[in-house]
Short mmCIF file of C-alpha atoms in Angstrom, two decimals:
data_model
loop_
_atom_site.label_atom_id
_atom_site.label_comp_id
_atom_site.label_asym_id
_atom_site.label_seq_id
_atom_site.Cartn_x
_atom_site.Cartn_y
_atom_site.Cartn_z
CA MET Q 1 -16.78 -64.80 10.22
CA ALA Q 2 -15.22 -63.46 13.42
CA VAL Q 3 -14.83 -59.91 14.62
CA PHE Q 4 -12.22 -58.99 17.20
CA GLN Q 5 -12.50 -55.49 18.62
CA VAL Q 6 -9.26 -53.66 19.31
CA GLU Q 7 -10.11 -51.25 22.09
CA LEU Q 8 -7.59 -48.40 22.28
CA LYS Q 9 -9.07 -45.54 24.24
CA LYS Q 10 -6.70 -42.68 24.92
CA ILE Q 11 -6.60 -39.84 27.37
CA LEU Q 12 -3.97 -37.34 26.26
CA ASP Q 13 -2.60 -34.23 27.88
CA ASP Q 14 -0.76 -32.21 25.25
CA SER Q 15 -0.54 -29.09 27.40
CA TYR Q 16 2.64 -27.05 27.17
CA ASP Q 17 4.06 -23.73 28.30
CA ILE Q 18 4.86 -20.72 26.14
CA GLU Q 19 7.57 -18.64 27.78
CA ILE Q 20 7.89 -15.03 26.64
CA GLY Q 21 10.98 -13.09 27.61
CA ASN Q 22 14.49 -11.99 26.74
CA ASP Q 23 17.56 -14.14 26.12
CA LEU Q 24 15.83 -17.42 26.92
CA THR Q 25 18.61 -19.84 26.02
CA GLY Q 26 19.52 -20.09 29.69
CA ARG Q 27 15.93 -20.94 30.53
CA LEU Q 28 15.98 -23.66 27.86
CA LEU Q 29 19.00 -25.28 29.51
CA GLU Q 30 17.40 -25.00 32.97
CA ASP Q 31 14.23 -26.67 31.71
CA LEU Q 32 16.15 -29.53 30.11
CA ALA Q 33 18.06 -30.08 33.35
CA GLY Q 34 14.72 -30.02 35.18
CA GLY Q 35 13.28 -32.85 33.09
CA LEU Q 36 11.35 -31.05 30.35
CA VAL Q 37 11.95 -34.03 28.02
CA GLY Q 38 12.66 -36.63 30.66
CA GLU Q 39 16.01 -38.40 30.55
CA ILE Q 40 16.80 -37.56 26.92
CA ARG Q 41 20.41 -36.48 26.40
CA LYS Q 42 20.58 -36.33 22.59
CA PHE Q 43 19.30 -33.32 20.65
CA ALA Q 44 18.85 -32.54 16.95
CA VAL Q 45 18.89 -28.76 16.55
CA ILE Q 46 17.12 -27.87 13.29
CA THR Q 47 17.53 -24.39 11.82
CA ASP Q 48 18.05 -22.55 8.54
CA THR Q 49 21.05 -20.86 6.97
CA GLU Q 50 20.09 -17.38 8.22
CA VAL Q 51 19.51 -18.39 11.84
CA GLU Q 52 22.42 -20.88 11.98
CA PRO Q 53 25.21 -18.43 12.96
CA LEU Q 54 22.97 -16.23 15.15
CA TYR Q 55 21.26 -18.83 17.31
CA GLY Q 56 21.64 -22.36 15.89
CA GLU Q 57 25.35 -22.71 16.53
CA PRO Q 58 25.23 -21.04 19.99
CA VAL Q 59 22.42 -23.37 21.12
CA VAL Q 60 24.37 -26.44 20.02
CA ARG Q 61 27.49 -25.13 21.71
CA MET Q 62 25.65 -24.51 25.00
CA LEU Q 63 24.06 -27.96 24.92
CA ARG Q 64 27.44 -29.60 24.44
CA GLU Q 65 28.97 -27.54 27.23
CA GLN Q 66 26.29 -28.94 29.55
CA GLY Q 67 27.21 -32.49 28.59
CA TYR Q 68 24.44 -33.19 26.11
CA GLN Q 69 24.94 -34.74 22.69
CA ALA Q 70 23.84 -32.20 20.08
CA GLU Q 71 24.07 -31.94 16.31
CA LEU Q 72 23.05 -29.10 14.01
CA PHE Q 73 20.90 -29.75 10.93
CA VAL Q 74 20.62 -26.82 8.55
CA PHE Q 75 18.58 -26.19 5.39
CA PRO Q 76 18.42 -23.18 3.04
CA ALA Q 77 16.35 -20.31 4.47
CA GLY Q 78 13.03 -19.43 2.88
CA GLU Q 79 9.56 -20.78 2.18
CA LYS Q 80 10.85 -22.62 -0.89
CA SER Q 81 12.60 -25.03 1.47
CA LYS Q 82 9.41 -26.12 3.24
CA THR Q 83 9.12 -29.28 1.15
CA ARG Q 84 9.02 -33.05 1.43
CA GLU Q 85 12.48 -33.10 -0.10
CA THR Q 86 13.92 -30.94 2.71
CA LYS Q 87 12.17 -33.09 5.30
CA ALA Q 88 13.69 -36.23 3.80
CA MET Q 89 17.13 -34.59 3.69
CA ILE Q 90 16.96 -33.78 7.41
CA GLU Q 91 15.70 -37.25 8.28
CA ASP Q 92 18.48 -38.92 6.29
CA ALA Q 93 21.06 -36.69 7.97
CA MET Q 94 19.69 -37.55 11.40
CA LEU Q 95 19.80 -41.26 10.59
CA GLU Q 96 23.36 -40.95 9.37
CA LYS Q 97 24.32 -39.25 12.67
CA GLY Q 98 22.85 -42.14 14.64
CA PHE Q 99 19.68 -40.46 15.90
CA ARG Q 100 17.00 -42.94 16.92
CA ARG Q 101 13.93 -42.73 19.14
CA ASP Q 102 15.87 -41.60 22.22
CA CYS Q 103 16.30 -38.02 21.02
CA CYS Q 104 14.53 -34.67 20.94
CA ILE Q 105 14.34 -32.02 18.23
CA ILE Q 106 14.86 -28.34 19.04
CA ALA Q 107 13.56 -26.07 16.27
CA VAL Q 108 15.44 -22.77 16.31
CA GLY Q 109 14.09 -20.25 13.82
CA GLY Q 110 11.02 -18.81 12.18
CA GLY Q 111 7.80 -20.36 10.93
CA VAL Q 112 9.34 -22.45 8.16
CA VAL Q 113 11.76 -24.01 10.65
CA THR Q 114 9.09 -24.74 13.29
CA ASP Q 115 6.64 -26.13 10.70
CA LEU Q 116 9.23 -28.41 9.16
CA ALA Q 117 10.92 -29.51 12.38
CA GLY Q 118 7.59 -30.27 14.04
CA PHE Q 119 6.60 -32.45 11.08
CA VAL Q 120 9.93 -34.30 11.23
CA ALA Q 121 9.41 -34.86 14.97
CA GLY Q 122 5.94 -36.28 14.38
CA THR Q 123 7.12 -38.99 11.99
CA TYR Q 124 10.75 -39.67 12.98
CA GLY Q 125 10.87 -42.90 14.97
CA ARG Q 126 7.05 -42.78 14.81
CA GLY Q 127 7.19 -39.70 16.99
CA ILE Q 128 9.80 -37.97 19.13
CA PRO Q 129 9.45 -34.85 21.35
CA PHE Q 130 10.28 -31.40 20.05
CA ILE Q 131 10.75 -27.87 21.37
CA ASN Q 132 10.21 -24.60 19.49
CA TYR Q 133 12.61 -21.70 20.05
CA ALA Q 134 11.03 -18.98 17.91
CA THR Q 135 13.33 -16.28 16.54
CA THR Q 136 10.92 -14.18 14.45
CA LEU Q 137 7.86 -12.07 15.18
CA LEU Q 138 5.97 -14.09 12.56
CA ALA Q 139 6.74 -17.37 14.33
CA ALA Q 140 5.88 -15.84 17.69
CA ALA Q 141 2.52 -14.65 16.38
CA ASP Q 142 1.56 -17.78 14.52
CA ALA Q 143 3.63 -20.70 13.34
CA SER Q 144 5.37 -21.83 16.52
CA VAL Q 145 2.11 -22.00 18.51
CA GLY Q 146 -0.81 -24.36 17.94
CA GLY Q 147 0.73 -27.61 16.77
CA LYS Q 148 0.05 -27.42 13.04
CA THR Q 149 3.07 -28.75 11.15
CA ALA Q 150 3.32 -29.28 7.40
CA VAL Q 151 5.19 -28.93 4.14
CA ASP Q 152 4.19 -27.36 0.84
CA THR Q 153 3.95 -29.05 -2.56
CA PRO Q 154 3.53 -27.57 -6.05
CA LEU Q 155 -0.15 -28.54 -5.90
CA ALA Q 156 -1.07 -27.47 -2.38
CA THR Q 157 0.07 -25.49 0.65
CA ASN Q 158 0.21 -27.10 4.09
CA LEU Q 159 -1.90 -30.11 3.10
CA ILE Q 160 0.85 -32.63 3.85
CA GLY Q 161 1.46 -32.59 7.58
CA LEU Q 162 0.06 -33.41 11.00
CA PHE Q 163 -1.01 -31.92 14.31
CA ASN Q 164 1.88 -32.27 16.72
CA GLN Q 165 2.23 -30.27 19.92
CA PRO Q 166 5.66 -29.20 21.23
CA LYS Q 167 6.93 -29.81 24.75
CA LYS Q 168 7.46 -26.07 25.17
CA VAL Q 169 7.68 -22.87 23.12
CA TYR Q 170 10.16 -20.08 23.82
CA LEU Q 171 9.41 -16.63 22.39
CA ASP Q 172 12.68 -14.77 22.76
CA LEU Q 173 11.97 -11.08 22.19
CA ASP Q 174 15.70 -10.32 21.92
CA THR Q 175 15.85 -12.24 18.65
CA TRP Q 176 13.57 -9.67 17.02
CA LYS Q 177 16.41 -7.13 17.23
CA THR Q 178 18.37 -9.14 14.65
CA LEU Q 179 15.51 -9.11 12.12
CA PRO Q 180 15.45 -6.86 9.04
CA LYS Q 181 12.72 -4.21 9.19
CA ARG Q 182 10.84 -6.01 6.41
CA GLU Q 183 10.65 -9.18 8.55
CA ILE Q 184 9.24 -7.22 11.49
CA SER Q 185 6.53 -5.83 9.24
CA SER Q 186 5.83 -9.28 7.85
CA GLY Q 187 5.23 -10.58 11.37
CA MET Q 188 2.78 -7.78 12.05
CA ALA Q 189 0.38 -9.14 9.42
CA GLU Q 190 -0.49 -12.18 11.54
CA THR Q 191 -0.82 -9.93 14.59
CA ILE Q 192 -3.25 -7.61 12.79
CA LYS Q 193 -5.11 -10.70 11.57
CA HIS Q 194 -5.57 -11.86 15.17
CA ALA Q 195 -6.96 -8.47 16.17
CA CYS Q 196 -9.34 -8.46 13.19
CA LEU Q 197 -10.75 -11.88 13.98
CA ALA Q 198 -11.02 -11.80 17.76
CA ASP Q 199 -10.31 -8.56 19.63
CA GLU Q 200 -11.29 -5.03 18.62
CA SER Q 201 -9.57 -3.56 21.69
CA PHE Q 202 -6.32 -5.21 20.58
CA PHE Q 203 -6.85 -3.68 17.12
CA GLU Q 204 -7.18 -0.29 18.80
CA PHE Q 205 -4.00 -0.99 20.80
CA LEU Q 206 -2.14 -1.64 17.54
CA GLU Q 207 -3.54 1.57 16.06
CA THR Q 208 -2.27 3.49 19.08
CA HIS Q 209 1.16 1.85 19.44
CA MET Q 210 2.26 0.84 15.93
CA GLU Q 211 5.31 3.12 15.88
CA GLU Q 212 6.50 1.82 19.27
CA ILE Q 213 6.03 -1.77 18.10
CA LEU Q 214 8.06 -1.22 14.94
CA ALA Q 215 10.75 0.36 17.12
CA LEU Q 216 10.68 -2.85 19.22
CA GLU Q 217 9.84 -1.05 22.47
CA PRO Q 218 10.04 -3.93 25.00
CA GLU Q 219 6.86 -3.33 26.99
CA VAL Q 220 4.51 -3.06 24.00
CA CYS Q 221 6.20 -5.98 22.22
CA GLY Q 222 5.81 -8.15 25.31
CA TYR Q 223 2.13 -7.28 25.56
CA MET Q 224 1.63 -7.94 21.85
CA ALA Q 225 3.30 -11.35 22.09
CA ARG Q 226 1.05 -12.33 25.01
CA LYS Q 227 -2.11 -11.18 23.20
CA ASN Q 228 -1.17 -13.18 20.10
CA CYS Q 229 -0.75 -16.30 22.22
CA GLN Q 230 -4.00 -15.71 24.11
CA ILE Q 231 -6.05 -15.21 20.97
CA LYS Q 232 -4.61 -18.25 19.24
CA TYR Q 233 -4.93 -20.37 22.38
CA HIS Q 234 -8.63 -19.60 22.81
CA VAL Q 235 -9.25 -20.78 19.25
CA VAL Q 236 -6.97 -23.83 19.30
CA MET Q 237 -8.25 -24.94 22.74
CA LYS Q 238 -11.75 -25.26 21.29
CA ASP Q 239 -10.73 -26.82 17.98
CA GLU Q 240 -7.23 -28.32 18.02
CA ARG Q 241 -7.67 -30.24 14.76
CA GLU Q 242 -9.45 -27.63 12.65
CA SER Q 243 -12.90 -29.21 12.47
CA GLY Q 244 -14.61 -25.82 12.45
CA LEU Q 245 -13.67 -22.82 14.59
CA ARG Q 246 -9.94 -23.03 13.90
CA GLU Q 247 -10.66 -22.05 10.30
CA VAL Q 248 -10.99 -18.46 11.54
CA LEU Q 249 -7.18 -18.40 11.84
CA ASN Q 250 -7.11 -18.66 8.04
CA LEU Q 251 -8.46 -15.13 7.71
CA GLY Q 252 -6.51 -13.56 4.85
CA HIS Q 253 -4.84 -16.82 3.89
CA THR Q 254 -7.03 -17.89 0.95
CA VAL Q 255 -5.66 -15.12 -1.24
CA GLY Q 256 -2.52 -14.73 0.89
CA ARG Q 257 -1.14 -18.23 0.41
CA ALA Q 258 -2.02 -18.18 -3.28
CA ILE Q 259 -0.34 -14.84 -3.94
CA GLU Q 260 2.73 -15.89 -1.96
CA THR Q 261 3.17 -18.87 -4.29
CA VAL Q 262 2.30 -17.05 -7.52
CA SER Q 263 4.83 -14.35 -6.62
CA ASP Q 264 7.44 -17.15 -6.48
CA TYR Q 265 8.01 -16.02 -2.88
CA ARG Q 266 9.12 -12.52 -3.81
CA LEU Q 267 6.51 -11.57 -1.22
CA LEU Q 268 7.15 -12.64 2.36
CA HIS Q 269 4.40 -14.65 4.05
CA GLY Q 270 3.14 -11.69 6.07
CA GLU Q 271 3.18 -9.39 3.05
CA ALA Q 272 1.03 -11.89 1.16
CA VAL Q 273 -1.31 -12.30 4.14
CA SER Q 274 -1.67 -8.51 4.33
CA ILE Q 275 -2.98 -8.44 0.77
CA GLY Q 276 -5.17 -11.42 1.60
CA LEU Q 277 -6.62 -9.54 4.58
CA MET Q 278 -7.59 -6.72 2.26
CA ALA Q 279 -9.27 -9.21 -0.07
CA ALA Q 280 -11.25 -10.64 2.86
CA ALA Q 281 -12.20 -7.13 4.02
CA VAL Q 282 -13.36 -6.11 0.54
CA LEU Q 283 -15.38 -9.33 0.22
CA SER Q 284 -16.92 -8.68 3.63
CA GLU Q 285 -17.95 -5.20 2.50
CA GLU Q 286 -19.44 -6.69 -0.67
CA MET Q 287 -21.46 -9.09 1.49
CA GLY Q 288 -22.81 -6.23 3.58
CA TYR Q 289 -20.81 -6.87 6.77
CA LEU Q 290 -17.86 -4.49 7.13
CA GLY Q 291 -18.54 -0.85 6.49
CA LYS Q 292 -16.23 1.23 4.31
CA GLU Q 293 -14.85 2.99 7.37
CA ASP Q 294 -13.69 -0.29 8.90
CA VAL Q 295 -12.23 -1.48 5.58
CA ASN Q 296 -10.23 1.74 5.53
CA ARG Q 297 -9.14 1.24 9.17
CA ILE Q 298 -7.75 -2.18 8.29
CA ARG Q 299 -6.01 -0.81 5.20
CA ASP Q 300 -4.54 2.11 7.15
CA LEU Q 301 -3.22 -0.11 9.95
CA LEU Q 302 -1.57 -2.47 7.47
CA LYS Q 303 0.05 0.48 5.71
CA ARG Q 304 1.30 1.88 9.03
CA ALA Q 305 2.95 -1.49 9.59
CA ASP Q 306 4.71 -0.99 6.21
CA LEU Q 307 2.74 -3.83 4.64
CA PRO Q 308 1.36 -3.96 1.08
CA THR Q 309 -2.40 -3.70 0.59
CA ALA Q 310 -2.59 -4.08 -3.19
CA ILE Q 311 -1.62 -6.87 -5.57
CA PRO Q 312 1.72 -6.05 -7.27
CA ASP Q 313 1.60 -5.41 -11.00
CA TYR Q 314 3.91 -8.35 -11.71
CA ILE Q 315 1.31 -10.84 -10.42
CA ASP Q 316 -0.72 -12.63 -13.09
CA ARG Q 317 -4.21 -12.19 -11.65
CA GLU Q 318 -5.76 -15.01 -13.62
CA ALA Q 319 -3.02 -17.36 -12.41
CA LEU Q 320 -3.81 -16.11 -8.90
CA VAL Q 321 -7.49 -16.99 -9.30
CA LYS Q 322 -6.61 -20.51 -10.41
CA LYS Q 323 -4.15 -20.91 -7.54
CA LEU Q 324 -6.96 -20.27 -5.04
CA TYR Q 325 -8.15 -23.82 -5.67
CA THR Q 326 -5.09 -25.23 -3.88
CA ASP Q 327 -6.32 -23.70 -0.61
CA LYS Q 328 -7.04 -26.30 2.08
CA LYS Q 329 -10.49 -24.79 2.75
CA VAL Q 330 -11.75 -25.79 -0.72
CA ARG Q 331 -14.66 -28.24 -0.43
CA ASN Q 332 -16.16 -30.17 -3.34
CA GLY Q 333 -14.28 -27.94 -5.77
CA ARG Q 334 -15.71 -24.72 -4.32
CA LEU Q 335 -13.68 -21.81 -3.01
CA ARG Q 336 -14.36 -20.83 0.61
CA PHE Q 337 -13.37 -17.60 2.36
CA VAL Q 338 -13.18 -16.58 6.01
CA VAL Q 339 -14.50 -13.02 6.33
CA PRO Q 340 -14.83 -10.56 9.23
CA LEU Q 341 -18.32 -9.69 10.42
CA ARG Q 342 -16.79 -6.61 11.99
CA ILE Q 343 -13.36 -5.73 13.38
CA GLY Q 344 -12.88 -8.21 16.20
CA GLU Q 345 -15.36 -10.87 15.06
CA ILE Q 346 -15.55 -13.43 12.25
CA ALA Q 347 -18.79 -14.07 10.35
CA ALA Q 348 -20.43 -17.44 10.99
CA PHE Q 349 -22.45 -19.28 8.35
CA GLY Q 350 -24.07 -21.99 10.43
CA GLU Q 351 -23.21 -24.00 13.51
CA ASN Q 352 -19.40 -24.29 13.65
CA VAL Q 353 -19.09 -23.03 10.05
CA TYR Q 354 -16.77 -20.04 9.54
CA ALA Q 355 -15.98 -20.10 5.82
CA VAL Q 356 -18.43 -19.12 3.11
CA PRO Q 357 -18.50 -20.62 -0.41
CA VAL Q 358 -17.57 -18.01 -3.01
CA SER Q 359 -17.92 -18.35 -6.77
CA GLU Q 360 -14.87 -18.03 -8.97
CA ASN Q 361 -16.38 -14.93 -10.59
CA THR Q 362 -16.83 -13.28 -7.19
CA ALA Q 363 -13.26 -14.13 -6.23
CA ARG Q 364 -12.06 -12.72 -9.55
CA ARG Q 365 -14.00 -9.51 -8.99
CA VAL Q 366 -12.63 -9.05 -5.46
CA ILE Q 367 -9.08 -9.67 -6.67
CA GLY Q 368 -9.66 -7.04 -9.34
CA MET Q 369 -10.52 -4.51 -6.61
CA ILE Q 370 -7.25 -4.75 -4.65
#
């Protein structure tokens, strides 16, 4: 018997810039001309039906005017489209248009677009570069930053995917002006989550400036966008591939993702996460961590952001309990929750362990309290 060792040591630098500003399409073109993706001249712009006329078509038009080859690939807007079937549809369309390995994807849209496009980029041609141009507060706060890309299936959320870092992320604050008020509120859930898990002073900032944020006052929105990136960066830098610490970013998502699905997406992602945050806060209080005053502070801030804090009557609560088992934090058939120790800090349950096993009966009781 012979053994031949294949030695493939790698040193990777997946660093990238996040640019925060206003009307950044010009900056995108400048960066491409400056070699952001090398000599690539062919771009697949992926977007959804809502973003297509606002930003997808203009980006393609500007690329073509600068002499690049660019094609637009559009799928129906909404979380229901974040599927393997949509991914295959985009891939087939790109193949039909002659896209090969000498191309780059530009994701223009919210979290569903950046998740899906980043996954396509990671597998198309065994990997091609991609750029995120985020057009929602939710994407700016969460999905477009960090490199997690995935699709949903009927049996699980975000379990089919890969870690794939973009070449650059653009957070265009002007795009928020085109969002419905409900979408702005939805984006605030991930922002409040970040404050709850990592920065009490940021939580206090949100308490002080919520009305200005909802009015899209430029200075406070710019600061908020930077804080979101900083908080997520300091977590992702230490645990890019979610081996421990990165689980803290799932605060509110155990119940949130489940309720989003059980509602058949009547609830937006941030609305579902808001309810999930309340479940985590109530569980923390039950465990003797958060005091009632802090639970009420979290509830009040979510309400001021026009977010729901209670499970709607139309939700089947027993179906919700069962859906919790599709959460990616489940281990050996046991539910696991991330809970705050206090506002600004997540509870730890051992070295590099940030999710606590919770019995189904406990989860059922907590769900019955919100």
